[in-house]
Coordinates of C-alpha atoms in Angstrom, one line a residue:
Chain D
M1268 CA -21.9 5.1 19.7
I1269 CA -21.9 3.3 16.4
T1270 CA -22.9 6.4 14.5
M1271 CA -19.9 8.1 16.1
A1272 CA -17.6 5.4 14.8
Y1273 CA -19.0 5.9 11.3
L1274 CA -18.5 9.6 11.7
L1275 CA -14.9 8.9 12.7
I1276 CA -14.3 6.7 9.7
F1277 CA -15.7 9.5 7.6
F1278 CA -13.5 12.2 9.1
S1279 CA -10.3 10.2 9.2
A1280 CA -10.6 9.0 5.6
I1281 CA -11.1 12.6 4.3
F1282 CA -8.6 14.5 6.4
V1283 CA -6.2 12.3 8.5
N1284 CA -5.5 9.5 6.1
N1285 CA -6.2 11.4 2.9
I1286 CA -6.0 8.9 0.0
V1287 CA -3.8 11.2 -2.1
F1288 CA -1.6 12.9 0.5
S1289 CA -0.9 10.1 2.9
Q1290 CA -1.7 6.9 1.1
F1291 CA -0.3 7.9 -2.3
L1292 CA -3.2 6.4 -4.3
G1293 CA -4.8 8.1 -7.3
I1294 CA -1.8 10.3 -8.0
C1295 CA -2.0 9.9 -11.7
P1296 CA -5.4 11.7 -12.1
F1297 CA -4.4 14.0 -9.2
L1298 CA -1.5 15.3 -11.3
G1299 CA -3.1 14.7 -14.7
V1300 CA -6.6 16.4 -14.5
S1301 CA -5.9 19.1 -12.1
K1302 CA -5.4 22.1 -14.4
K1303 CA -8.9 23.4 -14.1
V1304 CA -11.4 23.4 -11.2
D1305 CA -14.3 22.4 -13.5
T1306 CA -12.6 19.3 -14.8
A1307 CA -11.4 18.4 -11.3
L1308 CA -14.9 18.5 -10.0
G1309 CA -16.1 16.3 -12.8
M1310 CA -13.3 13.8 -12.2
S1311 CA -14.1 13.8 -8.5
A1312 CA -17.8 13.0 -9.1
A1313 CA -16.9 10.2 -11.6
V1314 CA -14.5 8.7 -9.1
A1315 CA -17.0 8.9 -6.2
F1316 CA -19.6 7.2 -8.4
V1317 CA -17.5 4.4 -9.6
L1318 CA -15.6 3.9 -6.3
T1319 CA -18.8 3.3 -4.4
I1320 CA -20.3 0.9 -6.8
A1321 CA -17.0 -0.9 -7.3
T1322 CA -16.5 -1.4 -3.6
I1323 CA -19.9 -3.0 -3.2
V1324 CA -19.5 -5.3 -6.1
T1325 CA -15.9 -6.4 -5.3
Y1326 CA -16.9 -6.9 -1.7
L1327 CA -19.5 -9.4 -2.8
I1328 CA -17.1 -11.0 -5.3
Q1329 CA -14.5 -11.4 -2.5
G1330 CA -17.1 -13.5 -0.6
L1331 CA -17.7 -15.6 -3.6
L1332 CA -13.9 -16.2 -4.2
E1333 CA -13.4 -17.0 -0.5
S1334 CA -16.1 -19.6 -0.5
Y1335 CA -14.4 -21.4 -3.4
H1336 CA -10.9 -20.8 -2.0
L1337 CA -9.9 -18.9 -5.1
E1338 CA -8.4 -15.9 -3.2
Y1339 CA -5.5 -15.9 -5.6
L1340 CA -7.8 -14.7 -8.4
Q1341 CA -8.5 -11.5 -6.5
T1342 CA -6.5 -9.1 -8.5
I1343 CA -7.5 -10.4 -11.9
A1344 CA -11.2 -10.6 -10.9
F1345 CA -11.3 -7.2 -9.3
I1346 CA -9.7 -5.4 -12.2
L1347 CA -11.9 -7.0 -14.8
V1348 CA -15.0 -6.2 -12.7
I1349 CA -13.9 -2.6 -12.4
A1350 CA -13.2 -2.3 -16.1
A1351 CA -16.6 -3.9 -17.0
L1352 CA -18.3 -1.7 -14.4
V1353 CA -16.8 1.5 -15.9
Q1354 CA -18.0 0.4 -19.4
M1355 CA -21.5 -0.3 -18.0
V1356 CA -21.8 2.9 -16.1
E1357 CA -20.8 4.7 -19.3
I1358 CA -23.5 3.0 -21.4
V1359 CA -26.2 3.4 -18.7
L1360 CA -25.4 7.0 -18.1
K1361 CA -25.5 7.7 -21.9
K1362 CA -29.1 6.3 -22.0
V1363 CA -30.5 7.5 -18.7
S1364 CA -28.9 10.9 -18.2
P1365 CA -27.2 12.4 -21.2
A1366 CA -26.5 15.6 -19.2
L1367 CA -24.5 13.7 -16.6
Y1368 CA -22.9 11.7 -19.3
Q1369 CA -21.8 15.0 -20.9
A1370 CA -20.2 16.1 -17.7
L1371 CA -18.5 12.8 -16.6
G1372 CA -18.1 11.0 -20.0
V1373 CA -14.6 12.0 -20.8
F1374 CA -13.3 10.9 -17.3
L1375 CA -14.9 7.5 -17.2
P1376 CA -12.4 5.6 -19.4
L1377 CA -9.5 7.1 -17.3
I1378 CA -10.9 5.7 -14.1
T1379 CA -10.1 2.0 -15.0
T1380 CA -6.4 2.7 -14.4
N1381 CA -7.0 4.9 -11.4
C1382 CA -5.3 2.9 -8.7
C1383 CA -7.4 4.4 -5.9
I1384 CA -10.3 2.3 -7.1
L1385 CA -8.5 -1.0 -7.1
G1386 CA -6.6 0.0 -4.0
V1387 CA -9.7 0.8 -2.0
A1388 CA -11.5 -2.3 -3.3
I1389 CA -8.7 -4.5 -2.1
L1390 CA -8.5 -2.7 1.3
V1391 CA -12.2 -3.1 1.9
A1392 CA -12.3 -6.8 0.6
Q1393 CA -9.4 -7.7 2.9
G1394 CA -10.8 -5.7 5.8
T1395 CA -7.5 -3.9 6.3
Y1396 CA -8.8 -0.3 6.2
N1397 CA -9.1 1.7 9.4
S1398 CA -12.6 0.8 10.6
Q1399 CA -12.2 2.6 14.0
G1400 CA -13.0 -0.5 16.0
L1401 CA -16.1 -1.5 14.0
E1402 CA -16.3 -5.0 12.4
P1403 CA -15.1 -4.6 8.8
N1404 CA -18.3 -5.3 6.9
L1405 CA -20.1 -4.0 3.8
L1406 CA -21.6 -1.0 5.5
S1407 CA -18.4 0.3 7.1
G1408 CA -16.6 -0.5 3.9
V1409 CA -19.0 1.6 1.9
V1410 CA -18.8 4.5 4.3
Y1411 CA -15.0 4.2 4.1
A1412 CA -15.2 4.2 0.3
V1413 CA -17.5 7.2 0.0
S1414 CA -15.4 9.2 2.5
T1415 CA -12.2 8.2 0.6
A1416 CA -13.8 9.5 -2.6
L1417 CA -14.7 12.7 -0.9
G1418 CA -11.1 13.0 0.4
F1419 CA -9.9 12.5 -3.2
G1420 CA -12.3 15.1 -4.5
L1421 CA -11.2 17.6 -1.8
A1422 CA -7.5 17.1 -2.6
L1423 CA -8.1 17.3 -6.3
T1424 CA -10.2 20.5 -6.2
I1425 CA -7.9 22.4 -3.8
F1426 CA -5.0 21.4 -5.9
A1427 CA -6.7 22.5 -9.2
A1428 CA -7.6 25.8 -7.7
I1429 CA -4.0 26.4 -6.7
R1430 CA -2.8 25.4 -10.1
E1431 CA -5.2 27.8 -11.8
Q1432 CA -3.5 30.6 -9.9
L1433 CA -0.1 29.1 -10.5
A1434 CA -0.5 29.2 -14.2
M1435 CA -0.5 33.0 -14.1
M1436 CA 2.6 33.2 -12.0
D1437 CA 6.1 33.8 -13.2
V1438 CA 7.8 30.4 -12.4
P1439 CA 11.5 29.9 -13.1
K1440 CA 11.9 28.0 -16.4
G1441 CA 13.3 24.8 -15.0
M1442 CA 10.5 24.5 -12.5
Q1443 CA 7.6 25.1 -14.9
G1444 CA 5.0 22.4 -15.3
M1445 CA 5.3 19.2 -13.3
P1446 CA 8.1 20.2 -10.9
I1447 CA 6.3 23.2 -9.4
A1448 CA 3.1 21.2 -9.3
L1449 CA 4.8 18.5 -7.3
V1450 CA 6.3 21.0 -4.9
T1451 CA 2.9 22.5 -4.4
A1452 CA 1.4 19.1 -3.8
G1453 CA 4.1 18.6 -1.2
L1454 CA 3.2 21.8 0.6
L1455 CA -0.5 20.7 0.6
A1456 CA 0.5 17.3 2.0
M1457 CA 2.3 19.1 4.7
A1458 CA -0.8 21.1 5.5
F1459 CA -2.8 17.8 5.7
M1460 CA -0.2 16.4 8.1
G1461 CA -1.6 18.9 10.6
F1462 CA -4.6 16.6 11.0
G1463 CA -2.3 13.8 12.2
G1464 CA -3.6 12.4 15.5
V1465 CA -6.8 14.4 15.4
D1466 CA -8.7 11.2 14.9
N1467 CA -7.4 9.8 18.2
G1468 CA -8.5 13.0 20.0
L1469 CA -12.0 12.8 18.3
A1470 CA -12.2 9.1 19.3
K1471 CA -11.8 10.3 22.9
V1472 CA -14.3 13.1 22.6
F1473 CA -16.8 10.6 21.1
G1474 CA -16.1 8.2 23.9
L1475 CA -14.9 5.3 21.7
Chain S
M345 CA 0.3 -14.2 -39.8
K346 CA -2.7 -12.0 -40.3
K347 CA -4.5 -10.4 -37.4
L348 CA -7.8 -12.1 -36.5
P349 CA -10.8 -10.0 -37.5
S350 CA -13.1 -8.7 -34.7
T351 CA -16.1 -11.0 -35.2
L352 CA -18.2 -12.0 -32.3
P353 CA -17.2 -15.8 -32.3
N354 CA -13.5 -14.8 -32.6
M355 CA -13.6 -12.4 -29.7
L356 CA -15.5 -14.8 -27.4
C357 CA -13.1 -17.6 -28.2
V358 CA -10.0 -15.5 -27.6
L359 CA -11.2 -14.0 -24.4
T360 CA -12.3 -17.4 -23.0
L361 CA -9.1 -19.0 -24.0
I362 CA -6.9 -16.3 -22.4
S363 CA -8.9 -16.4 -19.2
V364 CA -8.7 -20.2 -19.0
I365 CA -5.0 -20.2 -19.6
A366 CA -4.5 -17.4 -17.1
A367 CA -6.6 -19.1 -14.4
G368 CA -4.8 -22.4 -15.0
A369 CA -1.3 -20.9 -14.8
L370 CA -2.3 -19.1 -11.6
A371 CA -3.7 -22.2 -10.0
Y372 CA -0.3 -23.9 -10.8
V373 CA 1.7 -21.0 -9.3
N374 CA -0.6 -21.0 -6.3
K375 CA 0.1 -24.7 -5.8
I376 CA 3.9 -24.5 -5.9
T377 CA 4.1 -21.4 -3.7
E378 CA 1.5 -22.5 -1.1
G379 CA 4.1 -24.6 0.8
P380 CA 6.9 -22.0 1.0
I381 CA 4.3 -19.3 2.1
E382 CA 3.1 -21.5 5.0
E383 CA 6.7 -22.3 5.9
N384 CA 7.6 -18.6 5.9
K385 CA 4.7 -17.8 8.2
A386 CA 5.6 -20.6 10.6
R387 CA 9.3 -19.6 10.5
T388 CA 8.6 -15.9 11.1
L389 CA 6.4 -16.8 14.1
A390 CA 9.0 -19.2 15.5
E391 CA 11.8 -16.6 15.1
G392 CA 9.6 -14.0 16.8
I393 CA 8.9 -16.4 19.7
N394 CA 12.6 -17.3 20.0
S395 CA 13.8 -13.7 20.0
V396 CA 11.3 -12.5 22.7
L397 CA 12.2 -15.5 24.9
G398 CA 15.9 -15.1 24.3
V399 CA 16.4 -18.7 23.3
S400 CA 17.0 -20.4 19.9
D401 CA 14.9 -23.6 20.0
A402 CA 11.6 -22.9 21.7
K403 CA 8.9 -25.4 20.7
V404 CA 5.3 -24.3 20.8
Q405 CA 3.3 -26.8 22.9
E406 CA 0.0 -25.1 23.1
T407 CA -1.7 -22.1 21.4
S408 CA -4.8 -20.5 22.8
E409 CA -6.7 -17.5 21.8
V410 CA -8.5 -15.2 24.2
E411 CA -10.1 -11.8 24.0
D412 CA -9.1 -8.7 26.0
T413 CA -11.7 -6.4 27.6
N414 CA -12.2 -4.6 24.3
G415 CA -12.8 -7.7 22.3
N416 CA -9.4 -7.7 20.6
P417 CA -7.8 -11.1 20.0
V418 CA -4.8 -12.1 22.2
I419 CA -2.9 -15.2 21.2
I420 CA -0.9 -17.1 23.9
Y421 CA 1.9 -19.4 22.7
S422 CA 3.0 -21.7 25.6
T423 CA 6.4 -23.2 24.8
D424 CA 8.8 -25.4 26.6
K425 CA 11.0 -22.4 27.3
G426 CA 8.4 -19.9 28.5
V427 CA 5.3 -18.1 27.3
A428 CA 5.0 -15.6 24.4
V429 CA 1.9 -13.5 24.0
Q430 CA 0.7 -11.6 20.9
A431 CA -1.5 -8.6 21.7
I432 CA -2.7 -5.5 19.8
D433 CA -3.6 -2.0 20.6
P434 CA -5.8 -0.3 18.0
N435 CA -5.0 3.3 19.0
G436 CA -1.5 3.9 17.8
F437 CA -0.7 7.1 16.0
G438 CA -1.3 5.6 12.6
G439 CA -3.5 2.7 13.5
T440 CA -3.1 -0.7 15.0
L441 CA 0.1 -1.8 16.9
K442 CA 0.7 -5.5 17.2
V443 CA 3.4 -6.8 19.6
L444 CA 4.8 -10.1 20.7
V445 CA 6.0 -10.2 24.3
G446 CA 7.9 -13.0 26.1
F447 CA 7.4 -13.6 29.8
A448 CA 9.6 -15.4 32.4
D449 CA 7.9 -17.6 34.9
D450 CA 7.7 -14.8 37.5
G451 CA 5.9 -12.5 35.1
T452 CA 8.8 -10.3 34.2
I453 CA 9.2 -9.3 30.6
K454 CA 12.0 -11.2 28.8
G455 CA 11.8 -9.6 25.5
Y456 CA 9.4 -8.1 22.9
T457 CA 9.1 -7.4 19.2
V458 CA 6.8 -5.2 17.2
L459 CA 5.1 -7.4 14.6
E460 CA 3.0 -4.8 12.8
H461 CA 2.6 -1.0 13.1
A462 CA 1.5 1.9 11.1
E463 CA 3.4 4.6 13.0
T464 CA 5.3 7.5 11.5
P465 CA 8.6 6.3 10.0
G466 CA 11.6 7.8 12.0
L467 CA 9.4 8.7 15.0
G468 CA 6.9 6.2 16.3
A469 CA 8.5 3.4 14.3
K470 CA 11.4 3.6 16.7
A471 CA 9.3 1.4 19.1
G472 CA 11.1 -1.6 17.7
F473 CA 14.3 -0.8 19.6
W474 CA 13.4 2.0 22.0
F475 CA 12.1 -0.3 24.8
Q476 CA 14.8 -2.9 24.4
K477 CA 17.5 -3.7 27.0
G478 CA 19.9 -0.9 27.6
E479 CA 17.9 1.6 25.5
K480 CA 16.3 4.7 26.9
G481 CA 12.8 3.2 27.5
D482 CA 14.1 -0.2 28.7
I483 CA 11.1 -2.4 29.8
I484 CA 13.0 -5.7 29.9
G485 CA 12.9 -7.2 33.4
K486 CA 10.0 -5.1 34.5
N487 CA 6.9 -6.9 35.8
P488 CA 3.6 -5.3 34.8
G489 CA 1.9 -7.2 37.6
E490 CA 3.7 -5.2 40.2
K491 CA 3.1 -1.9 38.5
E492 CA 1.3 -1.3 35.3
L493 CA 3.6 0.0 32.6
A494 CA 3.0 3.6 31.8
V495 CA 5.0 6.5 30.4
S496 CA 6.5 9.0 32.9
K497 CA 4.1 11.7 31.8
D498 CA 1.2 9.5 33.0
G499 CA 2.9 8.7 36.3
G500 CA 4.7 5.5 35.2
D501 CA 8.4 4.9 35.0
V502 CA 9.0 4.2 31.3
D503 CA 10.6 7.0 29.2
A504 CA 8.4 7.6 26.2
I505 CA 9.9 7.8 22.7
T506 CA 10.9 11.5 22.0
A507 CA 8.0 13.2 20.3
S508 CA 5.9 10.0 20.1
T509 CA 3.9 9.8 23.3
I510 CA 0.8 8.4 21.6
T511 CA 2.8 5.5 20.1
S512 CA 4.5 4.9 23.4
R513 CA 1.2 4.8 25.2
A514 CA -0.3 2.4 22.7
F515 CA 2.8 0.2 22.9
L516 CA 2.7 0.0 26.7
R517 CA -1.1 -0.7 26.6
A518 CA -0.5 -3.6 24.3
V519 CA 2.3 -5.0 26.6
N520 CA 0.0 -4.6 29.6
V521 CA -2.8 -6.5 27.8
A522 CA -0.3 -9.2 26.9
F523 CA 0.7 -9.5 30.5
H524 CA -2.8 -9.8 31.8
A525 CA -3.6 -12.5 29.2
Y526 CA -0.5 -14.3 30.3
A527 CA -1.3 -14.0 34.0
G528 CA -4.9 -15.1 33.4
A529 CA -3.7 -18.2 31.4
S530 CA -1.0 -19.3 33.9
A531 CA -3.4 -18.9 36.8
T532 CA -5.9 -21.3 35.2
D533 CA -3.1 -23.7 34.4
G534 CA -2.3 -23.8 38.1
Q535 CA 1.3 -22.8 37.4
T536 CA 3.4 -20.6 39.6
G537 CA 3.7 -17.0 38.7
A538 CA 1.8 -13.8 38.9
S539 CA -1.6 -13.6 40.4
P540 CA -4.6 -13.6 38.1
Q541 CA -5.9 -10.1 37.2
Q542 CA -8.7 -8.9 35.2
P543 CA -7.3 -7.1 32.1
K544 CA -8.1 -3.5 32.2
N545 CA -7.3 -0.7 29.9
Chain Z
M752 CA 23.0 -1.7 -32.1
K753 CA 19.2 -1.6 -32.7
Y754 CA 18.6 -3.3 -29.4
L755 CA 20.9 -1.0 -27.5
K756 CA 19.0 1.9 -29.0
I757 CA 15.7 0.6 -27.7
L758 CA 17.3 0.0 -24.3
L759 CA 18.7 3.6 -24.1
N760 CA 15.4 5.0 -25.3
G761 CA 13.7 3.5 -22.3
I762 CA 16.3 4.6 -19.8
I763 CA 16.7 8.2 -21.0
K764 CA 14.6 9.5 -23.9
E765 CA 11.3 7.9 -22.7
N766 CA 12.2 7.6 -19.0
P767 CA 8.8 6.7 -17.5
T768 CA 9.2 8.8 -14.4
F769 CA 11.1 11.8 -15.6
V770 CA 9.8 12.3 -19.1
L771 CA 6.6 10.4 -19.5
L772 CA 5.5 11.1 -15.9
L773 CA 3.7 7.7 -15.6
G774 CA 3.3 5.4 -12.6
M775 CA 3.4 8.1 -10.0
C776 CA 1.7 6.2 -7.3
P777 CA 4.4 3.6 -6.7
T778 CA 7.1 6.2 -7.4
L779 CA 5.9 8.3 -4.5
G780 CA 4.5 5.6 -2.3
T781 CA 7.4 3.1 -2.1
T782 CA 10.5 5.3 -2.1
S783 CA 10.9 5.9 1.6
S784 CA 14.3 4.3 1.2
A785 CA 16.7 3.4 -1.7
I786 CA 16.2 -0.3 -1.2
N787 CA 12.4 -0.1 -1.2
G788 CA 12.4 2.0 -4.3
M789 CA 14.8 -0.4 -6.0
S790 CA 12.7 -3.5 -5.2
M791 CA 9.5 -1.8 -6.5
G792 CA 11.4 -0.9 -9.7
L793 CA 12.6 -4.4 -10.2
A794 CA 9.2 -5.9 -9.4
T795 CA 7.6 -3.6 -12.0
M796 CA 10.4 -4.4 -14.5
A797 CA 9.8 -8.2 -14.2
V798 CA 6.1 -7.8 -14.9
L799 CA 6.9 -5.4 -17.8
I800 CA 9.3 -7.7 -19.5
F801 CA 7.0 -10.7 -19.4
S802 CA 3.9 -8.8 -20.3
N803 CA 5.7 -7.2 -23.3
L804 CA 7.0 -10.6 -24.4
I805 CA 3.7 -12.4 -24.1
I806 CA 1.7 -9.6 -25.8
A807 CA 4.2 -9.4 -28.6
C808 CA 3.8 -13.1 -29.2
I809 CA 0.0 -13.3 -29.1
K810 CA -0.8 -9.9 -30.6
N811 CA -2.0 -11.4 -33.9
L812 CA -4.4 -13.8 -32.2
I813 CA -6.3 -11.1 -30.5
P814 CA -9.1 -9.3 -32.3
D815 CA -8.7 -5.5 -32.1
Q816 CA -11.9 -4.8 -30.1
V817 CA -11.0 -7.0 -27.2
R818 CA -7.3 -6.2 -27.0
I819 CA -7.4 -4.1 -23.9
P820 CA -9.3 -6.6 -21.8
S821 CA -7.0 -9.3 -23.1
Y822 CA -3.9 -7.3 -22.2
I823 CA -5.3 -6.6 -18.7
V824 CA -5.9 -10.3 -18.1
V825 CA -2.3 -11.1 -19.1
I826 CA -0.9 -8.3 -16.9
A827 CA -3.1 -9.2 -13.9
S828 CA -2.1 -12.8 -14.1
L829 CA 1.6 -11.9 -14.2
V830 CA 1.2 -9.5 -11.2
T831 CA -0.6 -12.2 -9.2
A832 CA 2.1 -14.7 -10.0
L833 CA 4.7 -12.2 -8.9
Q834 CA 2.7 -11.5 -5.7
M835 CA 2.7 -15.2 -4.8
F836 CA 6.4 -15.7 -5.6
M837 CA 7.3 -12.6 -3.5
Q838 CA 5.2 -13.8 -0.6
A839 CA 6.9 -17.2 -0.8
Y840 CA 10.6 -16.2 -1.3
T841 CA 11.0 -12.5 -0.2
P842 CA 8.3 -12.1 2.6
E843 CA 10.0 -9.1 4.1
M844 CA 9.9 -7.2 0.8
Y845 CA 6.3 -8.3 0.3
K846 CA 5.3 -6.8 3.6
T847 CA 7.1 -3.5 3.0
L848 CA 5.7 -2.9 -0.5
G849 CA 2.2 -4.2 0.6
L850 CA -0.7 -2.9 -1.4
F851 CA 1.5 -1.5 -4.1
I852 CA 2.3 -5.0 -5.5
P853 CA -1.3 -5.8 -6.7
L854 CA -1.5 -2.2 -7.8
I855 CA 1.2 -2.8 -10.4
V856 CA -1.8 -4.0 -12.5
V857 CA -3.1 -0.4 -12.8
N858 CA 0.4 1.1 -13.4
C859 CA -0.1 3.0 -16.6
I860 CA 3.5 2.2 -17.7
I861 CA 2.7 -1.5 -18.3
L862 CA -0.6 -1.1 -20.2
G863 CA 1.0 1.9 -22.0
R864 CA 4.0 -0.1 -23.2
A865 CA 1.8 -3.0 -24.3
E866 CA -0.3 -0.6 -26.4
A867 CA 2.5 1.6 -27.7
F868 CA 5.3 -0.9 -28.2
A869 CA 4.6 -4.6 -27.8
A870 CA 1.4 -4.5 -30.0
K871 CA 3.5 -3.2 -32.9
N872 CA 6.9 -4.9 -32.6
G873 CA 8.4 -8.4 -32.4
P874 CA 9.0 -10.4 -29.2
V875 CA 12.8 -9.7 -29.0
E876 CA 12.4 -5.9 -29.5
S877 CA 9.6 -6.0 -26.9
I878 CA 11.8 -7.7 -24.3
F879 CA 14.5 -5.0 -24.8
D880 CA 11.8 -2.3 -24.5
G881 CA 10.6 -3.8 -21.3
L882 CA 14.1 -4.0 -20.0
G883 CA 14.9 -0.4 -21.0
I884 CA 11.7 1.1 -19.6
G885 CA 12.0 -1.1 -16.5
L886 CA 15.6 0.0 -15.9
G887 CA 14.6 3.6 -16.4
F888 CA 11.9 3.2 -13.8
T889 CA 14.1 1.3 -11.4
I890 CA 16.9 3.9 -11.7
A891 CA 14.4 6.7 -11.1
L892 CA 12.9 5.0 -8.0
T893 CA 16.3 4.1 -6.5
L894 CA 17.5 7.7 -7.0
L895 CA 14.4 9.2 -5.4
G896 CA 14.6 6.6 -2.6
A897 CA 18.3 7.3 -2.0
I898 CA 17.7 11.1 -1.8
R899 CA 14.8 10.7 0.6
E900 CA 16.6 8.2 2.8
L901 CA 19.8 10.3 2.9
L902 CA 18.1 13.7 3.6
G903 CA 15.5 12.1 6.0
T904 CA 17.5 9.7 8.1
G905 CA 21.2 10.3 7.2
K906 CA 21.5 6.7 5.8
L907 CA 22.1 5.3 2.3
F908 CA 21.1 1.7 1.7
N909 CA 21.0 1.3 5.5
T910 CA 24.6 2.5 6.0
T911 CA 24.7 5.5 8.3
L912 CA 26.4 8.5 6.7
Y913 CA 25.6 11.1 9.4
S914 CA 23.6 11.2 12.6
E915 CA 19.9 10.6 12.3
N916 CA 19.4 13.7 14.6
Y917 CA 20.4 16.0 11.7
G918 CA 18.1 14.3 9.2
M919 CA 15.1 16.2 7.9
L920 CA 12.3 13.8 8.8
V921 CA 9.9 15.4 6.4
F922 CA 11.6 13.8 3.5
V923 CA 10.7 10.3 4.7
L924 CA 7.1 11.4 5.2
A925 CA 4.5 12.1 2.5
P926 CA 5.3 15.8 1.7
G927 CA 9.0 15.1 1.2
A928 CA 8.1 12.6 -1.5
F929 CA 6.3 15.2 -3.6
I930 CA 8.9 17.9 -3.0
A931 CA 11.9 15.7 -3.7
L932 CA 10.4 14.3 -6.9
G933 CA 9.5 17.8 -8.0
Y934 CA 13.1 19.0 -7.7
L935 CA 14.5 15.8 -9.1
I936 CA 12.5 16.1 -12.3
A937 CA 13.5 19.8 -12.6
I938 CA 17.2 18.8 -12.2
V939 CA 17.0 15.9 -14.6
K940 CA 15.2 17.9 -17.3
K941 CA 17.8 20.7 -17.0
T942 CA 20.9 18.3 -17.2
L943 CA 19.5 16.2 -20.0
K944 CA 18.0 19.2 -21.9
I945 CA 14.7 17.6 -22.5

């Protein structure tokens, strides 16, 4: 039963409530680093890495803030933690795995201002994400964060693949660049809308 | 004025200073906004209760919280003008649907309002007025104790919102949960009204 | 004259949405109606003006190596203060904009202007830059919100112009946001020749 609920969180965060197409978070990197599939994959990996760690750390900090009744410092504490975390990950990666650092290095500084990290951290800390009937706790929060990151990666990679093709097309002059990319993203979002309500059906199948 | 050089003591001092000032300023803002925020919450609740009971000066005498069969919280506000119940259904189209329903002494629905929803704008979000008096899915004056509310597709007598059956079902489930909580509470209080029933889904 | 130029620069030449393409998350996420877009624009403008002013005033006190963390603390404090004021005095708006209010912190426009303008100019110029960029952002969001609201629901600022039954619902939903913004940028670029 409980495993099924986690599976449902996983599925719904990737397809039904995709972070980019239905929540509008992380649009800047989605539009900014989606010209090549390689870079898109690198960015997705870096986001998944930082998002998971950031969710865990901010969840613990939220507990600390609540115990001292300092909830109003949430935004400021979270963004500083995320910024520090990104720096730390960068330093550690450089020392421990130069190969991985080579691959992810350029994307790491960009992640601080990626709103899907702060957004997901706040959603998990407040317990307002869709936890499919489970108690919002650290475990379901992390499952949600990982699935969200995968959803982001999926969206980014598909979009980059389309844009690679698009670059070879003969697009009318006024629509070149960002306008045609946005229209493409709109069509992709429409495709993802087809998953709407599937989570309810799955919940029934799983007997939740 | 010249820019401060990046020496370690300089950097530490500046960062600490900025953080302390920021935290102090926020503590002050928090203190002056705390009152209005609480007032707002109380006023929103009072307005909701008044609107679902169709009065303008209901006073909450007692608030009790119970759980429905799925463990979701149901809050019962007993006022001098009637009872208002807040209930949720977690399976709307986009997530949780939270409603506040007012009941008359005989268990009929006096009014309702949707407090929170994550339904599709323009479709499911119509729940706010679709089930009101005189609208297509009118549930006002119905008594869920006599017949559970259900959409006509499921054998009930409430017209579902066009193209939003899932939202309509979730909404009616939440209203039914609210009714059962109300019936259960008034039975233990020994008041007149609907017979006690076990909430079911 | 100089201030007017800074102001117009923010609204037209360096319009954050149409030219710099910054702050896309709130642009797409909060423009389901004209009034929502406008309030998000105004909220961002308020933070931007104050952050520009404060940073222009304290820029010489901050050593170069810690300037980004210092700016972030200033911006985050302003956003939190705004969040609390909105919760207290405009609770309806606070509920509608939801998560996007704390996310003003990571809006690249604000940190970008702090770096590119406030850190190099005086307080008065910085206020005008904040006002200009903020207005540019607000105008863009209101325009996008108005288009989506009109095409999607047949309303404009909650006034019904034609029956909702003829509205194209997709424009209120997520895909419509992307598509409407795409065409809007193309049209603006064409008309302004930029």
